[in-house]
CSV table of C-alpha atoms in Angstrom, one decimal:
chain,number,residue,atom,x,y,z
A,1,MET,CA,104.9,98.4,67.9
A,2,MET,CA,103.6,96.6,71.0
A,3,LYS,CA,104.3,92.9,71.5
A,4,ARG,CA,101.3,90.6,70.9
A,5,ILE,CA,101.0,87.3,72.7
A,6,THR,CA,98.4,84.5,72.6
A,7,THR,CA,97.3,82.0,75.2
A,8,PRO,CA,98.1,79.4,76.3
A,9,LEU,CA,101.4,80.7,77.4
A,10,THR,CA,104.6,78.7,76.8
A,11,THR,CA,107.8,78.9,78.8
A,12,GLU,CA,109.5,80.2,75.6
A,13,VAL,CA,107.1,83.1,75.3
A,14,ILE,CA,107.3,83.9,79.0
A,15,SER,CA,111.1,84.1,78.8
A,16,THR,CA,110.8,86.9,76.3
A,17,LEU,CA,108.6,89.0,78.6
A,18,ASN,CA,110.4,91.7,80.6
A,19,CYS,CA,109.3,93.8,83.5
A,20,GLY,CA,107.7,97.1,82.4
A,21,GLU,CA,106.9,95.8,78.9
A,22,GLN,CA,103.4,96.5,77.5
A,23,VAL,CA,101.8,93.6,75.8
A,24,LEU,CA,98.5,93.0,73.9
A,25,LEU,CA,97.1,89.7,75.0
A,26,SER,CA,94.7,87.5,72.9
A,27,GLY,CA,93.1,84.1,73.4
A,28,ILE,CA,91.2,82.3,76.2
A,29,ILE,CA,91.7,83.4,79.8
A,30,TYR,CA,89.8,82.5,83.0
A,31,THR,CA,88.4,84.8,85.7
A,32,ALA,CA,88.6,84.1,89.4
A,33,ARG,CA,88.4,86.2,92.6
A,34,ASP,CA,88.7,85.4,96.3
A,35,SER,CA,85.9,82.8,96.6
A,36,ALA,CA,86.7,81.0,93.4
A,37,HIS,CA,90.3,80.8,94.4
A,38,LYS,CA,89.3,79.3,97.7
A,39,ARG,CA,87.2,76.6,96.0
A,40,LEU,CA,89.9,75.9,93.4
A,41,THR,CA,92.7,75.4,95.9
A,42,ASP,CA,90.4,73.4,98.3
A,43,SER,CA,89.6,71.0,95.4
A,44,ILE,CA,93.3,70.6,94.4
A,45,LYS,CA,94.2,69.9,98.0
A,46,LYS,CA,91.5,67.2,98.2
A,47,GLY,CA,92.7,65.7,94.9
A,48,GLU,CA,89.4,66.6,93.2
A,49,GLU,CA,89.1,67.7,89.5
A,50,ILE,CA,88.9,71.4,89.0
A,51,PRO,CA,86.7,73.2,86.3
A,52,PHE,CA,89.5,73.8,83.8
A,53,ASN,CA,93.0,72.5,83.0
A,54,LEU,CA,95.5,75.0,84.4
A,55,GLN,CA,98.4,74.1,82.1
A,56,GLY,CA,99.7,77.2,80.4
A,57,GLN,CA,96.6,79.2,81.3
A,58,ILE,CA,96.1,82.7,82.6
A,59,ILE,CA,93.7,83.7,85.4
A,60,TYR,CA,92.3,87.3,85.4
A,61,TYR,CA,91.4,88.7,88.8
A,62,VAL,CA,88.0,90.3,88.0
A,63,GLY,CA,84.4,90.4,89.1
A,64,PRO,CA,82.6,92.1,86.2
A,65,THR,CA,79.3,94.0,86.3
A,66,PRO,CA,76.3,92.1,84.9
A,67,ALA,CA,76.1,92.2,81.1
A,68,ARG,CA,73.1,94.2,79.7
A,69,PRO,CA,71.0,92.4,77.1
A,70,GLY,CA,73.1,92.3,73.9
A,71,GLN,CA,76.4,92.9,75.7
A,72,VAL,CA,79.2,90.3,75.8
A,73,ILE,CA,80.1,91.3,79.4
A,74,GLY,CA,79.7,94.3,81.6
A,75,SER,CA,82.6,96.5,82.8
A,76,ALA,CA,85.5,94.2,83.7
A,77,GLY,CA,88.6,95.8,85.2
A,78,PRO,CA,91.1,94.1,87.5
A,79,THR,CA,90.7,93.7,91.2
A,80,THR,CA,93.6,93.8,93.8
A,81,SER,CA,95.8,90.8,93.3
A,82,THR,CA,97.2,90.8,96.9
A,83,ARG,CA,94.0,89.0,98.1
A,84,MET,CA,94.9,86.1,95.8
A,85,ASP,CA,98.5,85.8,97.1
A,86,GLU,CA,97.5,83.1,99.5
A,87,TYR,CA,96.3,80.8,96.7
A,88,ALA,CA,98.5,81.7,93.7
A,89,PRO,CA,101.6,79.5,94.4
A,90,LEU,CA,99.6,76.3,94.6
A,91,LEU,CA,97.9,77.1,91.2
A,92,MET,CA,101.3,77.8,89.6
A,93,GLU,CA,102.5,74.4,91.0
A,94,HIS,CA,99.7,72.9,89.0
A,95,GLY,CA,100.5,74.6,85.7
A,96,LEU,CA,99.1,78.2,85.9
A,97,LYS,CA,101.4,80.4,83.8
A,98,GLY,CA,100.0,83.9,84.1
A,99,MET,CA,98.0,86.2,86.3
A,100,ILE,CA,96.4,89.5,85.5
A,101,GLY,CA,95.4,91.9,88.2
A,102,LYS,CA,96.6,95.1,89.9
A,103,GLY,CA,98.7,95.7,92.9
A,104,LYS,CA,101.6,94.1,94.8
A,105,ARG,CA,102.4,90.4,95.1
A,106,ASN,CA,104.0,89.0,98.2
A,107,GLU,CA,107.4,87.3,98.4
A,108,SER,CA,106.0,83.8,98.1
A,109,VAL,CA,104.1,84.6,94.9
A,110,ARG,CA,107.2,86.3,93.4
A,111,LYS,CA,109.3,83.3,94.2
A,112,SER,CA,106.7,81.0,92.7
A,113,ILE,CA,106.7,83.1,89.5
A,114,GLN,CA,110.4,82.4,89.1
A,115,ALA,CA,110.3,78.8,90.2
A,116,HIS,CA,107.4,77.9,87.9
A,117,GLN,CA,108.4,80.2,85.0
A,118,ALA,CA,105.2,82.2,85.1
A,119,VAL,CA,104.4,85.9,84.8
A,120,TYR,CA,102.3,88.6,86.5
A,121,PHE,CA,100.6,91.3,84.4
A,122,ALA,CA,98.9,94.4,85.6
A,123,ALA,CA,95.8,95.8,83.8
A,124,VAL,CA,94.7,99.4,84.4
A,125,GLY,CA,92.4,99.4,87.5
A,126,GLY,CA,89.3,101.5,86.9
A,127,ALA,CA,89.5,101.2,83.1
A,128,ALA,CA,86.8,98.7,83.2
A,129,ALA,CA,84.6,100.0,80.4
A,130,LEU,CA,87.6,100.2,78.1
A,131,ILE,CA,88.9,96.7,79.0
A,132,SER,CA,85.5,95.2,78.3
A,133,GLN,CA,85.9,96.2,74.7
A,134,SER,CA,88.7,93.7,74.3
A,135,ILE,CA,86.6,90.8,75.6
A,136,ILE,CA,84.9,89.2,72.6
A,137,SER,CA,83.2,86.3,74.3
A,138,ALA,CA,82.3,85.3,77.9
A,139,LYS,CA,80.6,82.3,79.4
A,140,VAL,CA,80.2,81.2,83.0
A,141,LEU,CA,82.3,78.0,83.4
A,142,ALA,CA,81.9,77.2,87.1
A,143,TYR,CA,80.4,78.3,90.4
A,144,PRO,CA,77.5,80.3,88.9
A,145,GLU,CA,76.1,80.7,92.5
A,146,LEU,CA,79.0,83.0,93.2
A,147,GLY,CA,77.5,85.7,90.9
A,148,PRO,CA,80.2,88.2,90.0
A,149,GLU,CA,82.7,85.8,91.6
A,150,ALA,CA,81.9,82.9,89.3
A,151,ILE,CA,84.6,81.6,87.0
A,152,TYR,CA,84.1,82.9,83.5
A,153,GLN,CA,85.9,81.7,80.4
A,154,LEU,CA,86.7,84.8,78.4
A,155,GLU,CA,88.1,85.2,74.9
A,156,VAL,CA,90.1,88.4,74.6
A,157,LYS,CA,91.6,90.2,71.7
A,158,ASP,CA,94.4,92.7,72.2
A,159,PHE,CA,93.8,93.1,76.0
A,160,PRO,CA,96.4,95.7,77.1
A,161,VAL,CA,98.5,94.6,80.0
A,162,THR,CA,101.9,95.5,81.5
A,163,VAL,CA,104.5,92.9,82.8
A,164,VAL,CA,105.0,93.6,86.5
A,165,ASN,CA,106.8,90.4,87.7
A,166,ASP,CA,108.9,88.5,85.2
A,167,VAL,CA,110.8,85.2,85.4
A,168,TYR,CA,114.0,87.1,86.0
A,169,GLY,CA,112.8,88.2,89.5
A,170,ARG,CA,112.3,91.8,88.5
A,171,ASP,CA,109.4,93.9,89.8
A,172,MET,CA,108.0,96.9,88.0
A,173,TYR,CA,106.5,98.4,91.1
A,174,GLU,CA,109.9,98.5,92.7
A,175,GLU,CA,111.8,99.6,89.5
A,176,GLY,CA,109.2,102.3,88.7
A,177,ILE,CA,109.5,103.9,92.1
A,178,ALA,CA,113.4,103.7,92.0
A,179,LYS,CA,113.3,105.5,88.6
A,180,TYR,CA,110.9,108.3,89.5
A,181,LYS,CA,111.4,108.9,93.2
A,182,ILE,CA,112.7,112.4,93.9
B,1,MET,CA,56.3,122.5,106.2
B,2,ARG,CA,56.8,120.7,102.9
B,3,GLU,CA,55.5,117.1,102.4
B,4,LEU,CA,57.9,114.9,100.4
B,5,ASP,CA,56.7,112.0,98.3
B,6,LYS,CA,58.5,108.6,98.9
B,7,GLU,CA,58.4,107.8,95.2
B,8,ILE,CA,60.4,110.9,94.3
B,9,VAL,CA,63.1,110.0,96.8
B,10,VAL,CA,63.3,106.3,95.6
B,11,SER,CA,63.5,107.3,91.9
B,12,THR,CA,66.1,110.0,92.6
B,13,ILE,CA,68.3,107.6,94.5
B,14,SER,CA,67.9,105.0,91.7
B,15,ARG,CA,68.9,107.5,89.1
B,16,LEU,CA,71.9,108.8,91.1
B,17,CYS,CA,73.2,105.2,91.4
B,18,LEU,CA,73.4,104.7,87.6
B,19,GLU,CA,74.5,108.3,86.8
B,20,ALA,CA,77.3,108.4,89.3
B,21,ASN,CA,78.7,105.0,88.3
B,22,THR,CA,78.9,105.9,84.6
B,23,ASN,CA,79.7,109.6,84.6
B,24,LEU,CA,82.8,110.9,86.4
B,25,PRO,CA,82.7,114.4,87.8
B,26,LEU,CA,84.1,116.9,85.4
B,27,ASP,CA,86.7,118.3,87.8
B,28,VAL,CA,88.2,114.8,88.3
B,29,ALA,CA,88.2,114.1,84.5
B,30,LYS,CA,89.9,117.4,83.9
B,31,ALA,CA,92.6,116.7,86.5
B,32,ILE,CA,93.3,113.3,84.9
B,33,ASN,CA,93.7,114.8,81.5
B,34,HIS,CA,95.9,117.5,82.9
B,35,ALA,CA,98.1,114.8,84.6
B,36,LYS,CA,98.2,112.9,81.3
B,37,ASP,CA,99.7,115.9,79.5
B,38,ASN,CA,102.3,116.4,82.3
B,39,GLU,CA,103.3,112.9,83.3
B,40,VAL,CA,107.0,112.3,82.7
B,41,SER,CA,106.8,108.5,82.6
B,42,ALA,CA,105.8,106.9,79.3
B,43,CYS,CA,104.2,104.0,81.0
B,44,GLY,CA,102.4,106.4,83.3
B,45,ARG,CA,101.1,108.5,80.3
B,46,ASP,CA,99.8,105.3,78.7
B,47,VAL,CA,97.9,104.4,81.9
B,48,LEU,CA,96.4,107.9,82.1
B,49,THR,CA,95.4,107.7,78.4
B,50,GLN,CA,93.6,104.5,79.1
B,51,ILE,CA,91.9,106.0,82.1
B,52,SER,CA,90.9,109.0,80.1
B,53,ARG,CA,89.5,106.9,77.3
B,54,ASN,CA,87.6,104.8,79.8
B,55,ILE,CA,85.9,107.9,81.1
B,56,ASP,CA,84.7,108.8,77.6
B,57,ILE,CA,83.5,105.2,76.8
B,58,ALA,CA,81.6,104.9,80.1
B,59,ARG,CA,79.8,108.2,79.5
B,60,GLU,CA,79.0,107.6,75.9
B,61,GLN,CA,77.9,104.0,76.4
B,62,HIS,CA,76.4,104.3,79.9
B,63,MET,CA,78.7,101.6,81.1
B,64,PRO,CA,80.0,101.5,84.7
B,65,LEU,CA,83.5,103.2,84.9
B,66,CYS,CA,84.7,100.5,87.2
B,67,GLN,CA,83.4,97.0,87.7
B,68,ASP,CA,83.5,97.7,91.4
B,69,THR,CA,80.4,99.9,91.6
B,70,GLY,CA,81.0,100.2,95.3
B,71,ALA,CA,79.3,100.2,98.6
B,72,ALA,CA,76.5,102.7,98.3
B,73,VAL,CA,77.5,105.6,100.5
B,74,PHE,CA,75.1,108.6,101.0
B,75,PHE,CA,75.5,111.9,102.7
B,76,VAL,CA,72.0,113.2,103.3
B,77,GLU,CA,71.0,116.7,104.4
B,78,LEU,CA,67.4,116.9,105.5
B,79,GLY,CA,65.8,120.3,105.7
B,80,ARG,CA,64.0,120.8,109.1
B,81,ASP,CA,60.9,122.0,107.2
B,82,VAL,CA,60.6,118.8,105.2
B,83,HIS,CA,58.0,116.3,106.5
B,84,LEU,CA,58.4,112.7,105.6
B,85,ASN,CA,55.6,110.2,106.2
B,86,PHE,CA,57.9,107.3,105.3
B,87,ASP,CA,61.2,105.9,106.6
B,88,LEU,CA,64.0,107.7,104.8
B,89,GLU,CA,66.6,104.9,105.2
B,90,GLU,CA,64.1,102.4,103.8
B,91,ALA,CA,63.5,104.7,100.8
B,92,ILE,CA,67.2,105.1,100.1
B,93,ASN,CA,67.7,101.3,100.2
B,94,GLU,CA,64.8,100.8,97.9
B,95,GLY,CA,66.4,103.3,95.5
B,96,VAL,CA,69.7,101.4,95.7
B,97,ARG,CA,68.0,98.1,95.1
B,98,ASP,CA,66.3,99.5,92.0
B,99,GLY,CA,69.3,101.4,90.7
B,100,TYR,CA,71.8,98.6,91.0
B,101,THR,CA,69.4,96.1,89.5
B,102,GLN,CA,68.0,98.2,86.6
B,103,GLY,CA,71.4,99.7,85.9
B,104,TYR,CA,73.2,96.4,85.7
B,105,LEU,CA,75.6,97.5,88.4
B,106,ARG,CA,77.6,95.0,90.5
B,107,LYS,CA,76.2,93.9,93.8
B,108,SER,CA,79.1,93.9,96.2
B,109,MET,CA,77.6,93.9,99.7
B,110,VAL,CA,77.6,90.8,101.9
B,111,ARG,CA,75.0,90.4,104.7
B,112,ASP,CA,77.5,89.5,107.4
B,113,PRO,CA,81.2,90.4,107.4
B,114,LEU,CA,82.2,86.9,108.5
B,115,LYS,CA,79.5,84.7,107.0
B,116,ARG,CA,79.9,86.6,103.7
B,117,VAL,CA,76.7,85.9,101.7
B,118,ASN,CA,75.9,88.5,99.1
B,119,THR,CA,72.7,90.5,99.7
B,120,ASN,CA,72.2,90.5,95.9
B,121,ASP,CA,70.9,94.0,95.6
B,122,ASN,CA,73.8,96.1,97.0
B,123,THR,CA,71.9,97.1,100.1
B,124,PRO,CA,72.2,98.1,102.8
B,125,ALA,CA,73.4,101.6,101.9
B,126,ILE,CA,75.8,103.4,104.3
B,127,ILE,CA,73.9,106.6,105.2
B,128,TYR,CA,75.0,109.7,107.0
B,129,LEU,CA,72.1,112.0,107.9
B,130,LYS,CA,72.4,115.7,108.8
B,131,SER,CA,69.7,118.0,109.8
B,132,VAL,CA,69.9,121.4,108.1
B,133,ALA,CA,67.7,124.5,107.7
B,134,GLY,CA,65.2,124.8,104.9
B,135,GLU,CA,62.7,122.6,103.1
B,136,LYS,CA,64.9,120.7,100.8
B,137,LEU,CA,66.4,117.2,100.8
B,138,LYS,CA,70.0,117.1,99.5
B,139,VAL,CA,71.5,113.7,98.7
B,140,THR,CA,75.1,113.1,97.7
B,141,PHE,CA,75.9,109.6,96.5
B,142,ALA,CA,79.5,108.5,96.6
B,143,PRO,CA,79.9,104.8,95.7
B,144,LYS,CA,83.1,103.4,97.3
B,145,GLY,CA,85.2,100.6,95.9
B,146,GLY,CA,86.8,98.0,98.1
B,147,GLY,CA,90.4,98.2,96.7
B,148,THR,CA,91.0,101.8,97.8
B,149,GLU,CA,88.9,101.5,101.0
B,150,ASN,CA,91.2,98.6,102.1
B,151,MET,CA,94.2,100.9,101.9
B,152,SER,CA,92.8,103.5,104.3
B,153,THR,CA,94.3,104.1,107.7
B,154,LEU,CA,93.5,105.7,111.1
B,155,LYS,CA,95.9,106.6,113.9
B,156,LEU,CA,95.5,108.3,117.3
B,157,LEU,CA,98.6,110.4,117.6
B,158,MET,CA,99.9,112.0,120.8
B,159,PRO,CA,99.1,115.8,120.7
B,160,TYR,CA,102.7,116.7,121.1
B,161,ALA,CA,103.6,114.7,117.9
B,162,GLY,CA,102.4,117.8,116.0
B,163,GLU,CA,102.1,118.7,112.4
B,164,GLU,CA,105.1,116.8,111.0
B,165,ALA,CA,103.9,113.5,112.5
B,166,VAL,CA,100.5,114.0,110.9
B,167,LYS,CA,102.1,114.7,107.5
B,168,GLU,CA,104.4,111.7,107.8
B,169,PHE,CA,101.5,109.4,108.7
B,170,ILE,CA,99.5,110.6,105.6
B,171,ILE,CA,102.5,110.2,103.3
B,172,ASP,CA,103.3,106.8,104.7
B,173,THR,CA,99.8,105.6,104.1
B,174,VAL,CA,100.1,106.5,100.4
B,175,LYS,CA,103.6,104.9,100.3
B,176,GLN,CA,102.6,101.6,101.9
B,177,ALA,CA,99.5,101.4,99.7
B,178,GLY,CA,101.7,101.7,96.6
B,179,PRO,CA,99.9,100.4,93.4
B,180,ASN,CA,97.0,98.8,95.3
B,181,PRO,CA,94.5,101.7,95.6
B,182,CYS,CA,94.7,102.4,91.8
B,183,PRO,CA,96.7,105.6,91.7
B,184,PRO,CA,96.5,108.4,90.8
B,185,VAL,CA,94.6,108.7,94.1
B,186,ILE,CA,92.7,111.4,95.9
B,187,VAL,CA,93.8,111.5,99.5
B,188,GLY,CA,91.0,112.3,101.9
B,189,VAL,CA,92.2,113.3,105.4
B,190,GLY,CA,90.3,113.8,108.6
B,191,ILE,CA,92.2,115.5,111.5
B,192,GLY,CA,90.6,115.9,114.9
B,193,GLY,CA,87.3,114.8,116.4
B,194,THR,CA,87.2,111.4,117.9
B,195,PHE,CA,88.2,107.9,116.6
B,196,GLU,CA,85.1,107.5,114.3
B,197,LYS,CA,84.7,111.3,113.6
B,198,ALA,CA,88.1,111.4,112.1
B,199,ALA,CA,87.2,108.6,109.6
B,200,TYR,CA,84.0,110.4,108.8
B,201,LEU,CA,85.8,113.7,108.2
B,202,ALA,CA,88.3,111.9,105.8
B,203,LYS,CA,85.5,110.4,103.7
B,204,GLU,CA,83.6,113.7,103.6
B,205,ALA,CA,86.7,115.5,102.5
B,206,LEU,CA,86.7,113.5,99.3
B,207,LEU,CA,83.5,115.3,98.2
B,208,ARG,CA,85.1,118.7,97.9
B,209,PRO,CA,85.3,120.0,94.3
B,210,PHE,CA,88.9,120.2,93.0
B,211,ASP,CA,88.6,123.9,92.2
B,212,ILE,CA,87.8,124.8,95.8
B,213,VAL,CA,90.8,125.7,97.9
B,214,HIS,CA,90.7,125.0,101.6
B,215,SER,CA,89.2,127.9,103.4
B,216,ASP,CA,92.0,128.0,106.0
B,217,PRO,CA,95.3,129.0,104.3
B,218,TYR,CA,97.2,127.0,106.9
B,219,TYR,CA,95.5,123.8,105.6
B,220,ALA,CA,95.5,124.9,102.0
B,221,ASN,CA,99.3,125.1,102.2
B,222,MET,CA,99.5,121.8,104.0
B,223,GLU,CA,97.4,120.2,101.2
B,224,GLN,CA,99.8,121.6,98.6
B,225,GLU,CA,102.9,120.5,100.4
B,226,LEU,CA,101.5,117.0,101.0
B,227,LEU,CA,100.6,116.7,97.3
B,228,GLU,CA,104.1,117.6,96.3
B,229,ARG,CA,105.7,115.2,98.7
B,230,ILE,CA,103.4,112.4,97.7
B,231,ASN,CA,104.1,112.9,94.0
B,232,ALA,CA,107.8,112.8,94.8
B,233,LEU,CA,107.4,109.2,96.0
B,234,GLY,CA,107.6,108.0,92.4
B,235,ILE,CA,104.7,105.5,92.6
B,236,GLY,CA,103.0,106.9,89.6
B,237,PRO,CA,99.8,105.9,87.7
B,238,MET,CA,98.8,102.4,88.7
B,239,GLY,CA,102.1,102.2,90.6
B,240,LEU,CA,104.2,101.5,87.5
B,241,GLY,CA,106.4,104.5,88.2
B,242,GLY,CA,105.9,108.2,87.6
B,243,ARG,CA,105.2,111.6,89.1
B,244,THR,CA,101.4,111.4,89.2
B,245,THR,CA,100.6,109.5,92.4
B,246,ALA,CA,97.9,111.8,93.8
B,247,LEU,CA,95.6,114.3,92.1
B,248,ARG,CA,94.6,116.1,95.3
B,249,VAL,CA,95.0,115.9,99.1
B,250,LEU,CA,91.8,117.1,100.7
B,251,ILE,CA,91.8,117.8,104.5
B,252,ASN,CA,88.9,118.2,106.8
B,253,VAL,CA,89.5,119.3,110.4
B,254,PHE,CA,87.4,119.3,113.6
B,255,PRO,CA,88.0,120.3,117.3
B,256,CYS,CA,89.3,117.5,119.5
B,257,HIS,CA,90.0,116.4,123.1
B,258,ILE,CA,93.0,117.9,124.9
B,259,ALA,CA,94.6,114.4,125.0
B,260,SER,CA,94.0,113.4,121.4
B,261,LEU,CA,95.2,114.0,117.9
B,262,PRO,CA,93.2,111.6,115.6
B,263,VAL,CA,94.2,111.4,112.0
B,264,ALA,CA,92.3,109.3,109.4
B,265,VAL,CA,93.3,108.8,105.7
B,266,ASN,CA,90.6,107.7,103.4
B,267,MET,CA,92.1,106.6,100.1
B,268,GLN,CA,90.1,107.2,96.9
B,269,CYS,CA,91.1,105.8,93.5
B,270,HIS,CA,91.2,108.0,90.4
B,271,CYS,CA,87.6,106.8,89.7
B,272,ALA,CA,86.3,109.4,92.3
B,273,ARG,CA,82.6,109.0,91.7
B,274,HIS,CA,80.2,111.3,93.5
B,275,LEU,CA,77.0,113.1,92.5
B,276,GLU,CA,74.5,115.2,94.4
B,277,HIS,CA,70.9,116.1,93.9
B,278,GLU,CA,68.5,118.4,95.7
B,279,ILE,CA,64.9,117.6,95.9
């Protein structure tokens, strides 16, 4: 039986998540890629208000395909998280609790995850049509001019993700290799 | 001499864009299912199961397999007995514009690499044109996602470095990339030529069907050895640990300068989309 968790995330829930664990995620999450991250962090640095309150929230690194008429959203798999490493620590400082993407995080992000009691999840890259089935509503929240890079507010139900970096400083990418290397 | 109609080229390109982005080649899908049945890591099996289900959903519902519907890369073989009274590059771009818009595919191209404003129609396409015998036009469309492309490498080795240095460079590229290029990957390798020719060879290698073994047994063996050594790295599906890190290593070689040994590695995610059509 897979663990089910709901957003917003609390420190208590995050403390129960362990590296390598598969989780089904439900609730509201926000999308942002490179350009949106740049704008969000620029606004924070200038002391301006940002489009949503980061407290306890999760950002999903995705730029979906356009929805066809009648669709909630197009295909929506994760993009490479490494490109957001530059911006993630500041967002965690301001309350962000979770990130969903794919690929390695740098040392600074991994330290921030521990320092701010957050978590990094991986979704399956290239499983975009499958993942879109767990998105039950989607609306553009900010930066519509960025097209696929706009910030969307998504409601997800049982979105399958795996814990990669937990609050205990563990990293599934390192542990997986250690276990299966010949 | 055969006269070819522009409209046919445009509509063929448009159809290829949609079809290739929603329907994974059968050989790739089969290799993923085979890996799923043989992967030793439970987490890895789960990832491969999700990838396999994604292939079915995308095909049945005509949805893009991946949200990154890629840069539009075309390998074009133009028969010498075909006459065109239009600009082929323009017709291909028109087809891409139509296919990506009508097909609700993501537009991922920016006009300028530093100013970064989206062209909003996924043009311009990246086009490689070859002149061949005959009166046909053969188009192969291979959309390329940014995540795997970013993990690709190129190195000009010293000729005396030899075979082992080439192998180590290829394996190290996969190792350094880790989870980022969405493993299981297909490793396209170009050895020889010049700086840019090696990169072209690596990309072209990715088009070879999985059931076709390299025509030179020397390279067929090298591909097999590299595949085994890459799968011993332990990276696994999506980098979460396991024995399926690559599905294939595909090598293309070309003569080169006496002073050179260029090697290029073009990484391709498991969503290895490509489709050809002959007009």
